[in-house]
XYZ file of C-alpha atoms in Angstrom:
531
model
C 55.774 25.714 -18.796
C 57.491 25.168 -15.466
C 55.477 26.350 -12.467
C 57.194 28.509 -9.886
C 57.174 27.369 -6.255
C 54.895 30.315 -5.442
C 52.327 29.111 -7.969
C 52.109 25.465 -6.904
C 50.024 25.895 -3.701
C 47.439 28.054 -5.476
C 47.259 25.591 -8.369
C 46.770 22.672 -6.011
C 44.073 24.538 -4.109
C 42.165 25.003 -7.351
C 42.361 21.270 -7.996
C 41.081 20.527 -4.510
C 38.235 23.018 -4.912
C 37.216 21.473 -8.251
C 37.325 17.875 -6.995
C 33.971 16.280 -6.112
C 33.391 15.784 -2.395
C 34.499 12.456 -1.019
C 31.595 10.063 -0.411
C 30.340 9.832 3.141
C 30.323 6.146 3.990
C 27.643 4.835 6.294
C 28.587 1.343 7.474
C 25.955 -1.109 8.687
C 26.405 -4.731 9.742
C 23.516 -7.181 9.609
C 23.937 -10.673 10.995
C 21.281 -12.873 9.396
C 20.457 -15.409 12.089
C 17.767 -17.835 13.136
C 16.214 -16.495 16.326
C 13.197 -17.609 18.367
C 10.779 -14.671 18.350
C 7.158 -14.188 19.424
C 5.896 -10.858 18.013
C 2.253 -11.913 18.494
C 2.859 -14.148 21.520
C 3.513 -17.349 19.529
C 7.182 -18.370 19.582
C 8.677 -19.629 16.343
C 12.109 -19.847 14.738
C 12.661 -16.941 12.362
C 15.083 -15.620 9.775
C 16.054 -12.261 11.232
C 18.478 -9.382 10.970
C 20.475 -9.132 14.211
C 17.999 -11.429 15.966
C 15.089 -8.979 15.963
C 11.828 -8.183 14.201
C 11.476 -5.784 12.539
C 15.129 -5.717 11.579
C 17.194 -2.783 12.819
C 16.594 0.616 11.273
C 19.095 1.495 8.559
C 19.332 5.254 9.031
C 20.983 7.299 6.309
C 21.352 10.916 5.219
C 20.997 12.259 1.691
C 24.274 11.822 -0.159
C 25.508 8.898 1.952
C 26.993 5.770 0.472
C 25.606 2.843 2.426
C 27.801 -0.188 2.928
C 25.665 -3.003 4.327
C 27.797 -5.947 5.407
C 25.556 -8.999 5.441
C 26.781 -12.031 7.369
C 24.797 -15.197 6.712
C 24.700 -17.216 9.928
C 21.565 -19.252 9.168
C 21.431 -22.844 10.411
C 17.752 -23.847 10.698
C 16.976 -26.577 8.109
C 13.223 -25.811 8.145
C 13.879 -22.569 6.236
C 16.103 -21.375 3.406
C 19.668 -21.099 4.600
C 20.996 -18.924 1.799
C 19.807 -15.335 1.627
C 19.863 -12.026 -0.255
C 18.921 -8.454 0.552
C 16.806 -6.179 -1.599
C 16.528 -2.467 -0.830
C 13.037 -1.524 -1.988
C 12.843 1.781 -3.830
C 16.568 2.510 -3.937
C 17.862 3.504 -7.377
C 20.833 1.692 -8.825
C 22.865 3.430 -11.492
C 24.162 1.050 -14.126
C 27.755 0.585 -12.894
C 26.367 -0.529 -9.522
C 23.661 -2.864 -10.853
C 25.464 -5.890 -9.437
C 24.745 -4.665 -5.882
C 21.001 -4.589 -6.430
C 20.353 -7.886 -4.641
C 17.706 -9.728 -6.694
C 18.607 -13.437 -6.737
C 19.164 -14.850 -10.226
C 18.558 -11.470 -11.824
C 21.447 -9.299 -10.610
C 23.248 -11.653 -8.222
C 23.486 -15.085 -6.646
C 22.378 -15.640 -3.057
C 24.753 -15.498 -0.109
C 25.345 -19.021 1.178
C 25.411 -19.964 4.879
C 28.677 -19.003 6.532
C 29.432 -16.411 3.830
C 29.321 -12.612 3.827
C 28.744 -9.929 1.245
C 28.798 -6.130 1.489
C 26.172 -4.292 -0.554
C 27.365 -0.826 -1.579
C 24.583 1.703 -2.223
C 25.458 5.284 -3.251
C 22.209 7.064 -2.350
C 22.796 10.202 -4.379
C 19.958 12.689 -3.960
C 17.353 10.146 -2.869
C 15.501 10.801 0.370
C 12.435 9.321 1.997
C 10.966 6.081 3.304
C 12.251 2.711 2.117
C 12.818 -0.766 3.494
C 14.945 -3.863 3.050
C 14.021 -7.518 2.929
C 15.154 -10.880 1.668
C 14.259 -11.356 -1.986
C 14.910 -15.123 -1.925
C 11.834 -17.325 -2.194
C 9.361 -16.503 0.641
C 12.141 -15.860 3.155
C 11.123 -12.362 4.157
C 7.826 -13.768 5.475
C 10.014 -15.723 7.911
C 11.137 -12.398 9.371
C 13.941 -10.822 7.342
C 12.599 -7.300 6.774
C 13.286 -3.878 8.269
C 13.058 -0.096 7.652
C 15.513 2.062 5.699
C 15.040 5.830 6.044
C 17.036 8.486 4.180
C 16.737 11.811 5.982
C 17.111 15.156 4.238
C 18.827 17.915 6.259
C 17.232 20.432 3.867
C 13.809 18.814 3.623
C 11.496 21.184 1.686
C 8.589 19.803 3.744
C 10.227 20.341 7.147
C 7.852 23.203 7.943
C 4.946 20.739 7.928
C 6.014 18.716 10.988
C 7.864 18.974 14.303
C 8.985 15.384 14.975
C 10.537 12.854 12.572
C 12.751 10.208 14.124
C 12.980 6.503 14.868
C 9.864 6.740 17.048
C 7.716 7.863 14.105
C 8.174 4.780 11.916
C 5.102 2.565 11.524
C 6.267 -0.809 10.232
C 3.231 -2.918 9.327
C 3.332 -6.563 8.291
C 1.545 -9.866 8.080
C 2.889 -12.792 10.119
C 2.811 -16.565 9.872
C 3.419 -19.081 12.668
C 4.733 -21.751 10.279
C 7.950 -21.632 8.283
C 7.404 -20.670 4.674
C 9.066 -23.671 2.991
C 6.145 -25.898 3.914
C 3.630 -23.128 3.228
C 5.110 -22.494 -0.220
C 4.994 -26.191 -1.031
C 1.308 -26.220 -0.115
C 0.645 -23.081 -2.167
C 2.439 -24.463 -5.215
C 0.141 -27.488 -5.046
C -3.241 -25.869 -4.542
C -2.724 -22.145 -5.337
C -4.521 -21.191 -2.133
C -2.412 -18.508 -0.480
C -1.868 -19.328 3.184
C -3.755 -16.809 5.296
C -1.506 -15.164 7.877
C -1.944 -15.872 11.576
C -1.830 -12.204 12.528
C -1.060 -8.669 11.483
C 1.704 -6.748 13.247
C 2.224 -3.068 14.008
C 5.881 -2.282 14.774
C 6.485 -5.944 15.503
C 3.567 -6.466 17.900
C 0.174 -8.058 17.492
C -2.243 -10.706 18.723
C -4.076 -13.719 17.388
C -7.286 -15.472 18.422
C -6.711 -17.572 21.505
C -3.218 -16.202 22.053
C -1.818 -14.197 24.966
C -2.688 -10.507 25.324
C 0.672 -9.191 24.229
C 1.247 -5.476 24.657
C 0.570 -3.376 21.597
C 3.274 -1.090 20.245
C 2.842 2.530 21.362
C 3.470 5.793 19.511
C 3.733 8.649 22.018
C 2.784 12.212 21.086
C 2.643 15.570 22.858
C -0.356 17.848 22.535
C 0.076 20.506 19.860
C 2.973 18.862 18.021
C 2.941 17.558 14.451
C 4.433 14.139 13.720
C 5.763 12.749 10.445
C 4.813 9.088 10.616
C 6.472 6.910 7.996
C 4.178 3.995 7.129
C 5.797 0.919 5.577
C 3.610 -1.988 4.482
C 6.211 -4.742 4.709
C 3.737 -7.526 4.011
C 4.355 -10.605 1.927
C 0.702 -10.665 0.931
C -1.660 -8.308 2.711
C -2.924 -4.824 2.110
C -3.674 -2.821 5.268
C -6.402 -0.234 5.835
C -4.884 2.374 8.148
C -6.611 5.007 10.265
C -6.269 6.632 13.686
C -9.352 7.125 15.828
C -10.434 10.815 15.924
C -7.469 11.978 13.818
C -6.793 12.823 10.194
C -3.609 12.116 8.240
C -1.979 14.514 5.785
C -0.134 12.501 3.120
C 3.151 14.193 2.133
C 5.081 11.352 0.517
C 4.614 8.084 -1.377
C 7.364 5.498 -1.904
C 10.081 8.059 -1.151
C 8.687 10.812 -3.401
C 7.252 14.026 -1.846
C 3.686 15.027 -2.701
C 1.585 18.064 -1.903
C -0.211 17.658 1.443
C -3.437 15.732 1.003
C -5.666 15.178 4.033
C -7.465 11.855 4.479
C -8.637 9.678 7.331
C -8.177 6.240 5.731
C -5.255 4.840 3.737
C -5.293 1.478 1.988
C -1.624 0.493 1.598
C -0.740 -2.394 -0.685
C 2.146 -4.761 0.016
C 5.424 -2.904 -0.494
C 3.906 0.598 -0.521
C 5.037 3.410 1.797
C 3.245 6.579 2.854
C 4.605 9.532 4.801
C 1.831 11.263 6.742
C 1.611 14.176 9.160
C -0.591 13.717 12.221
C -1.314 16.669 14.477
C -1.789 15.824 18.153
C -4.859 18.030 18.528
C -7.284 15.774 20.385
C -8.017 15.565 24.138
C -5.240 13.872 26.086
C -5.878 10.155 26.022
C -5.125 6.913 24.199
C -6.394 6.259 20.672
C -6.351 3.157 18.519
C -4.139 3.121 15.451
C -6.195 0.819 13.234
C -4.211 -1.313 10.799
C -6.808 -3.688 9.416
C -5.374 -6.593 7.462
C -6.905 -7.519 4.133
C -5.988 -10.556 2.097
C -7.580 -13.904 2.729
C -10.669 -14.844 4.658
C -10.120 -15.336 8.406
C -12.195 -18.517 8.138
C -9.214 -20.058 6.347
C -7.060 -19.455 9.417
C -8.933 -19.314 12.690
C -5.951 -17.636 14.359
C -6.478 -14.452 12.354
C -8.469 -11.599 13.834
C -8.128 -8.604 11.518
C -8.954 -6.167 14.331
C -5.962 -7.361 16.394
C -3.317 -5.793 14.144
C -3.065 -2.312 15.652
C -1.095 0.110 17.756
C -1.785 2.777 20.358
C -1.428 6.540 19.913
C -0.585 7.640 23.438
C -0.676 11.306 24.478
C 1.785 12.477 27.115
C -0.181 12.786 30.341
C -2.616 9.966 29.553
C -2.680 6.733 31.595
C -0.380 3.960 30.412
C -3.299 1.867 29.267
C -5.064 0.658 26.157
C -7.755 2.920 24.702
C -11.138 2.492 26.303
C -12.926 2.666 22.947
C -13.751 -0.430 20.915
C -11.376 -2.009 18.399
C -13.099 -0.947 15.190
C -12.184 -1.289 11.532
C -11.874 2.487 11.306
C -14.305 4.821 9.504
C -16.549 2.822 7.178
C -18.438 3.824 4.004
C -21.243 6.184 4.908
C -19.377 7.591 7.915
C -18.773 11.349 7.414
C -15.367 10.876 9.052
C -14.275 8.542 6.261
C -12.028 10.314 3.748
C -10.359 7.584 1.691
C -7.020 8.168 0.023
C -7.309 7.848 -3.755
C -3.929 7.480 -5.431
C -4.958 9.566 -8.457
C -5.772 12.568 -6.261
C -2.164 12.914 -5.104
C 0.031 15.479 -6.865
C 3.839 15.684 -6.819
C 5.549 18.419 -4.861
C 7.961 18.825 -7.777
C 5.950 17.888 -10.876
C 7.751 16.517 -13.908
C 5.572 15.853 -16.930
C 6.354 12.402 -18.323
C 7.736 12.403 -21.864
C 5.677 10.656 -24.539
C 6.201 6.911 -24.670
C 8.666 5.542 -27.215
C 7.676 1.932 -26.609
C 4.341 0.640 -25.358
C 3.962 -2.760 -23.707
C 0.759 -4.490 -22.703
C 0.955 -6.865 -19.755
C -1.901 -9.320 -19.379
C -1.892 -11.170 -16.059
C -3.528 -14.547 -15.804
C -3.452 -17.848 -13.984
C -3.342 -21.125 -15.860
C -3.822 -24.568 -14.345
C -1.279 -27.309 -14.803
C -2.908 -29.561 -17.387
C -0.893 -32.561 -16.221
C -2.444 -32.350 -12.760
C -5.751 -34.219 -12.501
C -6.960 -31.723 -9.931
C -5.927 -28.694 -11.973
C -3.689 -27.610 -9.087
C -0.063 -26.564 -9.360
C -1.224 -23.575 -11.408
C 1.076 -20.748 -12.419
C 0.694 -16.985 -12.673
C 1.631 -15.475 -16.022
C 2.402 -12.221 -17.752
C 1.345 -12.497 -21.394
C 0.950 -16.262 -20.928
C 4.532 -16.687 -19.733
C 5.331 -17.659 -16.161
C 8.599 -16.342 -14.792
C 11.107 -19.052 -13.919
C 14.391 -18.066 -12.267
C 17.362 -18.988 -14.467
C 20.212 -21.048 -13.068
C 22.621 -18.301 -14.121
C 21.658 -14.737 -13.099
C 20.489 -12.538 -15.949
C 23.238 -9.990 -15.291
C 25.901 -12.693 -15.482
C 24.544 -13.830 -18.840
C 24.499 -10.264 -20.137
C 28.104 -9.691 -19.066
C 29.119 -13.011 -20.655
C 27.451 -12.101 -23.932
C 24.945 -14.928 -23.553
C 21.641 -13.911 -25.144
C 19.754 -17.070 -24.183
C 16.986 -16.807 -21.620
C 14.651 -19.127 -19.793
C 12.819 -16.407 -17.879
C 10.193 -13.867 -18.923
C 12.596 -11.153 -20.110
C 11.806 -8.018 -22.112
C 14.814 -6.540 -23.949
C 14.456 -2.757 -24.043
C 16.777 -0.088 -25.487
C 18.523 2.412 -23.239
C 17.414 6.027 -22.853
C 13.862 5.481 -24.023
C 10.459 6.043 -22.435
C 8.542 2.822 -21.788
C 4.832 2.566 -21.079
C 3.404 -0.560 -19.485
C -0.372 -0.973 -19.645
C -2.280 -3.462 -17.543
C -5.686 -3.547 -19.260
C -8.890 -3.907 -17.253
C -9.416 -7.555 -16.375
C -12.016 -9.871 -14.953
C -9.628 -11.092 -12.251
C -10.689 -10.667 -8.662
C -7.140 -9.672 -7.741
C -5.252 -6.435 -7.179
C -1.567 -7.023 -7.851
C 0.869 -4.497 -6.316
C 3.495 -4.346 -9.069
C 6.968 -3.194 -8.020
C 9.860 -2.081 -10.222
C 13.394 -2.610 -8.927
C 16.138 -0.016 -9.259
C 13.825 2.709 -10.597
C 10.372 4.188 -10.142
C 7.603 5.121 -12.559
C 4.916 7.680 -13.310
C 1.410 6.430 -12.547
C -0.369 7.632 -15.676
C -3.598 5.853 -14.776
C -4.437 4.372 -11.384
C -6.443 1.176 -11.087
C -9.390 2.891 -9.384
C -9.825 5.786 -11.817
C -10.501 6.418 -15.500
C -8.383 9.596 -15.440
C -5.312 9.674 -17.689
C -2.755 12.075 -16.203
C 0.174 13.004 -18.445
C 0.682 16.430 -16.865
C 1.554 15.959 -13.187
C 1.239 12.290 -12.204
C 2.922 11.017 -9.080
C 5.991 8.809 -9.207
C 6.294 5.726 -7.039
C 7.666 2.181 -7.265
C 4.608 0.086 -6.255
C 1.160 0.492 -7.774
C -1.852 -1.779 -8.000
C -2.929 -3.493 -11.226
C -6.349 -5.100 -11.298
C -9.849 -4.984 -12.743
C -9.780 -1.222 -13.378
C -6.624 -1.173 -15.488
C -3.330 0.620 -14.771
C -0.827 2.535 -16.926
C 2.771 3.070 -15.800
C 5.571 4.932 -17.585
C 9.308 5.020 -16.889
C 12.603 5.834 -18.550
C 15.457 3.440 -19.278
C 18.173 5.904 -18.329
C 19.558 3.372 -15.832
C 20.411 0.397 -18.037
C 20.418 -2.989 -16.359
C 18.260 -6.049 -15.762
C 15.504 -4.887 -13.404
C 12.990 -7.192 -11.782
C 9.329 -6.206 -12.166
C 6.988 -8.305 -10.080
C 3.877 -8.586 -7.976
C 4.743 -7.779 -4.362
C 2.396 -10.485 -3.173
C 5.342 -12.831 -2.887
C 3.206 -15.947 -3.191
C 2.201 -14.713 -6.660
C 5.786 -13.759 -7.502
C 6.996 -17.236 -6.580
C 4.291 -18.699 -8.825
C 5.619 -16.754 -11.813
C 3.981 -13.293 -11.703
C 7.147 -11.416 -12.616
C 9.343 -10.356 -15.500
C 12.818 -8.963 -16.077
C 13.058 -5.626 -17.887
C 16.553 -5.843 -19.375
C 17.249 -2.302 -20.511
C 20.257 -1.263 -22.544
C 21.972 -4.644 -22.766
C 25.053 -3.315 -24.569
C 25.314 -0.316 -22.240
C 25.066 -2.685 -19.281
C 27.776 -4.907 -20.700
C 30.168 -1.989 -21.061
C 29.395 -0.162 -17.804
C 29.123 -2.921 -15.178
C 32.398 -4.143 -13.713
C 31.590 -6.289 -10.679
C 33.928 -6.936 -7.792
C 35.640 -10.223 -7.087
C 33.417 -10.657 -4.035
C 30.352 -10.547 -6.299
C 31.961 -12.975 -8.743
C 32.574 -15.419 -5.901
C 28.902 -15.527 -4.848
C 27.756 -17.739 -7.728
C 30.658 -20.184 -7.481
C 30.068 -20.555 -3.743
C 26.295 -20.866 -4.090
C 26.448 -23.406 -6.918
C 28.853 -25.556 -4.884
C 26.344 -25.850 -2.021
C 24.207 -28.954 -1.586
C 20.543 -28.280 -2.349
C 19.519 -28.244 1.306
C 21.853 -25.296 1.989
C 20.767 -23.190 -0.968
């Protein structure tokens, strides 16, 4: 049938109305450079985004498509000169798996002098995330920063008055020495180097160092503040509290939860918590206690765990440090101590996890190197296998139809429900396990015997240790996803696996760009000292 000229405009308008909205691109440029920085008063060369620590905030809105142009300008030979970026907690649908950023799993690193643009359609995700280098121990050299996805229609907006760049609490451990030498030492003796300091929003102090100014969070009496806590550590957990104040937890790892009031939060490496603090105390200055755990200070005399902190400053108070002592926060036996227990959190929008189709048991262990007379050069294992990065990224092998593997890879079918159980162990370790590209239901938390298959929380980092942990997730996003301990020293010693879900679906759905294809050729052509 031939359309009349009168009909054409109406017909076209229907097509326009039916078309999906064009993506809103959010362009960010990060220059990865070596910069001399002194966050705790000690100047050292760093690997940094745009020459700063923490790296610049990547601010996005629900529905954005992020395009993060990453220019590698690294030159310092004492640290890795190639790099990658991982966006912790961001989902990656299968066609976009090649932008996920895990070296030798979904991509090759970006060599010095090269650039790559990561494209991240954010879909309906909102909440608190962060980015960091995933290559070796490089993010402990400084390459880490916040990524926040704001929701213009936030269902929790009635709980707070202020939520902006000033309400991000970026917490991290910090080393004075470059990590190449530290990693070499760790690989030999399996003693994790103890950090020199803990930092709150890029500020801190160490024993014998200068009295650098602490970072300040300013509040106004009567207002409620959504503070977004990011533990961007390479090793350490942090015990977080604010003198004379309580914290209402409303989000974990980007997922909203029902308000849960506590006074103490123990955040493992890689975990994020959104909390609401009400400025309801007398005008003054109060310590924000971020007490670093992980390694005895006697192993590094620079470390003073009470020096990693910030200041909650009320408008109208003197511009001065709090007059009260630097404590470790409320301790056991103190009526003011209300500790956050992960299993007590409930999701704002509960989704009961489906029954598991496949059950995996992951046993973590450390085995010494039998060829070493000292027993050093040990490796961490999952089910007696230590992860070793392949020379060819797992995704490349999948796309090439190569089924060989040298790494600890679990082949899982698409569109199934997978349960991973970490049984109780005798290890004196709590491993914060992180799943890339997805998140999981926490069916059983390490500190509780409760099995919750009705309304468990979802998150992407949870601790596995002596108490046993059960996690469940779906494989509705096929791809090779890294699953690892977020203590990066452990990860680099093999405590990781690849969950390769839906290999055939991945092969048919992923069509990488030429720029991605070029990364491996360029990286493999580099001399070893530039990789």
